mmCIF file of C-alpha atoms in Angstrom:
data_model
loop_
_atom_site.group_PDB
_atom_site.id
_atom_site.type_symbol
_atom_site.label_atom_id
_atom_site.label_comp_id
_atom_site.label_asym_id
_atom_site.label_seq_id
_atom_site.Cartn_x
_atom_site.Cartn_y
_atom_site.Cartn_z
ATOM 1 C CA MET Q 385 16.920 6.314 76.315
ATOM 2 C CA ASN Q 386 15.297 9.517 77.492
ATOM 3 C CA LEU Q 387 15.250 12.200 74.855
ATOM 4 C CA SER Q 388 14.219 15.807 75.285
ATOM 5 C CA LYS Q 389 11.056 17.073 73.627
ATOM 6 C CA SER Q 390 12.808 18.713 70.707
ATOM 7 C CA THR Q 391 15.206 15.797 70.172
ATOM 8 C CA CYS Q 392 12.299 13.371 70.175
ATOM 9 C CA ARG Q 393 10.464 15.478 67.600
ATOM 10 C CA ASN Q 394 13.605 15.785 65.474
ATOM 11 C CA PHE Q 395 14.118 12.014 65.574
ATOM 12 C CA ALA Q 396 10.534 11.510 64.435
ATOM 13 C CA ILE Q 397 10.951 13.950 61.559
ATOM 14 C CA GLY Q 398 14.242 12.277 60.649
ATOM 15 C CA GLY Q 399 12.468 8.908 60.498
ATOM 16 C CA ILE Q 400 9.833 10.302 58.161
ATOM 17 C CA VAL Q 401 12.474 11.877 55.915
ATOM 18 C CA CYS Q 402 14.505 8.649 55.797
ATOM 19 C CA ALA Q 403 11.426 6.658 54.805
ATOM 20 C CA GLY Q 404 10.467 9.172 52.120
ATOM 21 C CA ILE Q 405 13.922 9.217 50.600
ATOM 22 C CA SER Q 406 14.036 5.434 50.750
ATOM 23 C CA ILE Q 407 10.840 5.150 48.727
ATOM 24 C CA VAL Q 408 12.338 7.397 46.044
ATOM 25 C CA ILE Q 409 15.735 5.690 45.761
ATOM 26 C CA GLY Q 410 14.625 2.200 46.763
ATOM 27 C CA GLY Q 411 16.993 1.520 49.635
ATOM 28 C CA ALA Q 412 15.975 -0.880 52.368
ATOM 29 C CA LEU Q 413 18.851 0.153 54.626
ATOM 30 C CA LEU Q 414 17.530 3.694 54.826
ATOM 31 C CA ASP Q 415 14.111 2.261 55.777
ATOM 32 C CA ILE Q 416 15.679 0.395 58.645
ATOM 33 C CA VAL Q 417 17.464 3.533 59.844
ATOM 34 C CA GLY Q 418 14.208 5.480 59.630
ATOM 35 C CA PHE Q 419 12.364 2.779 61.541
ATOM 36 C CA VAL Q 420 14.962 2.635 64.313
ATOM 37 C CA ILE Q 421 15.092 6.370 64.920
ATOM 38 C CA GLY Q 422 11.313 6.584 64.634
ATOM 39 C CA PHE Q 423 10.939 3.782 67.167
ATOM 40 C CA VAL Q 424 13.378 5.462 69.570
ATOM 41 C CA ALA Q 425 11.348 8.656 69.239
ATOM 42 C CA LEU Q 426 8.116 6.710 69.756
ATOM 43 C CA VAL Q 427 9.316 5.094 72.979
ATOM 44 C CA SER Q 428 10.619 8.375 74.357
ATOM 45 C CA ALA Q 429 7.494 10.281 73.349
ATOM 46 C CA ARG Q 430 5.279 7.625 74.920
ATOM 47 C CA LYS Q 431 7.158 7.998 78.223
ATOM 48 C CA MET Q 432 6.937 11.783 78.104
ATOM 49 C CA ASN Q 433 3.264 11.645 77.131
ATOM 50 C CA ALA Q 434 2.533 9.434 80.123
ATOM 51 C CA ALA Q 435 4.354 11.863 82.428
ATOM 52 C CA THR Q 436 2.789 15.046 81.009
ATOM 53 C CA PRO Q 437 -0.385 14.170 79.077
ATOM 54 C CA THR Q 438 -1.472 17.789 78.574
ATOM 55 C CA ASP Q 439 1.698 18.976 76.806
ATOM 56 C CA ALA Q 440 0.820 19.696 73.177
ATOM 57 C CA TYR Q 441 4.457 19.577 72.037
ATOM 58 C CA VAL Q 442 4.849 16.042 73.387
ATOM 59 C CA GLU Q 443 1.576 14.979 71.756
ATOM 60 C CA ASN Q 444 2.835 16.334 68.435
ATOM 61 C CA ALA Q 445 6.133 14.459 68.822
ATOM 62 C CA TYR Q 446 4.212 11.278 69.676
ATOM 63 C CA LYS Q 447 2.036 11.570 66.565
ATOM 64 C CA LEU Q 448 5.057 12.263 64.368
ATOM 65 C CA ALA Q 449 6.871 9.257 65.838
ATOM 66 C CA LYS Q 450 3.903 6.991 65.092
ATOM 67 C CA ILE Q 451 3.812 8.310 61.535
ATOM 68 C CA ALA Q 452 7.565 7.725 61.167
ATOM 69 C CA VAL Q 453 7.273 4.092 62.263
ATOM 70 C CA VAL Q 454 4.302 3.370 60.000
ATOM 71 C CA VAL Q 455 5.764 5.113 56.954
ATOM 72 C CA SER Q 456 9.088 3.310 57.443
ATOM 73 C CA LEU Q 457 7.361 -0.053 57.573
ATOM 74 C CA VAL Q 458 5.283 0.709 54.491
ATOM 75 C CA ALA Q 459 8.373 1.873 52.602
ATOM 76 C CA PHE Q 460 10.270 -1.260 53.646
ATOM 77 C CA ILE Q 461 7.453 -3.515 52.437
ATOM 78 C CA ALA Q 462 7.238 -1.600 49.152
ATOM 79 C CA ASN Q 463 10.995 -1.874 48.606
ATOM 80 C CA MET Q 464 10.991 -5.601 49.390
ATOM 81 C CA LEU Q 465 8.097 -6.246 47.009
ATOM 82 C CA THR Q 466 9.898 -4.309 44.301
ATOM 83 C CA ALA Q 467 13.052 -6.334 44.869
ATOM 84 C CA VAL Q 468 11.150 -9.637 44.782
ATOM 85 C CA PHE Q 469 9.336 -8.817 41.563
ATOM 86 C CA LEU Q 470 12.354 -7.309 39.811
ATOM 87 C CA ALA Q 471 14.835 -10.050 40.756
ATOM 88 C CA PRO Q 472 13.748 -12.537 38.043
ATOM 89 C CA VAL Q 473 13.787 -9.824 35.371
ATOM 90 C CA LEU Q 474 17.254 -8.691 36.390
ATOM 91 C CA TYR Q 475 18.473 -12.284 36.509
ATOM 92 C CA ASP Q 476 17.190 -12.928 32.965
ATOM 93 C CA GLN Q 477 18.789 -9.753 31.681
ATOM 94 C CA ALA Q 478 22.111 -10.651 33.284
ATOM 95 C CA SER Q 479 22.059 -14.175 31.876
ATOM 96 C CA ASN Q 480 21.270 -12.810 28.384
ATOM 97 C CA ILE Q 481 24.196 -10.414 28.601
ATOM 98 C CA VAL Q 482 26.515 -13.219 29.715
ATOM 99 C CA ALA Q 483 25.297 -15.498 26.922
ATOM 100 C CA GLN Q 484 25.805 -12.779 24.306
ATOM 101 C CA SER Q 485 29.276 -11.894 25.523
ATOM 102 C CA SER Q 486 30.407 -15.532 25.670
ATOM 103 C CA SER Q 487 29.278 -16.163 22.093
ATOM 104 C CA THR Q 488 31.439 -13.317 20.762
ATOM 105 C CA PHE Q 489 34.690 -14.856 22.032
#
């Protein structure tokens, strides 16, 4: 997929925004979306950077795309660790609620 300079930059910014929002709300799906659009921007920016290495706009898009991919991966790892550590607590809370509600009937 060959993107234009501005589309590539916009994809990279979109990946960063998706990862940032995902860290706040804790959604892994939004991390994956941010990673995919960041990776598409990274591949396109790498191709454009190889074709025109002196273009500052392409270099900026390439840097933003790398940041989008890294931030998305970090956010995904953080969300997965949160889910792993909170799962037992949530399971205990749910089982306590079920036990309390079954004893009232």
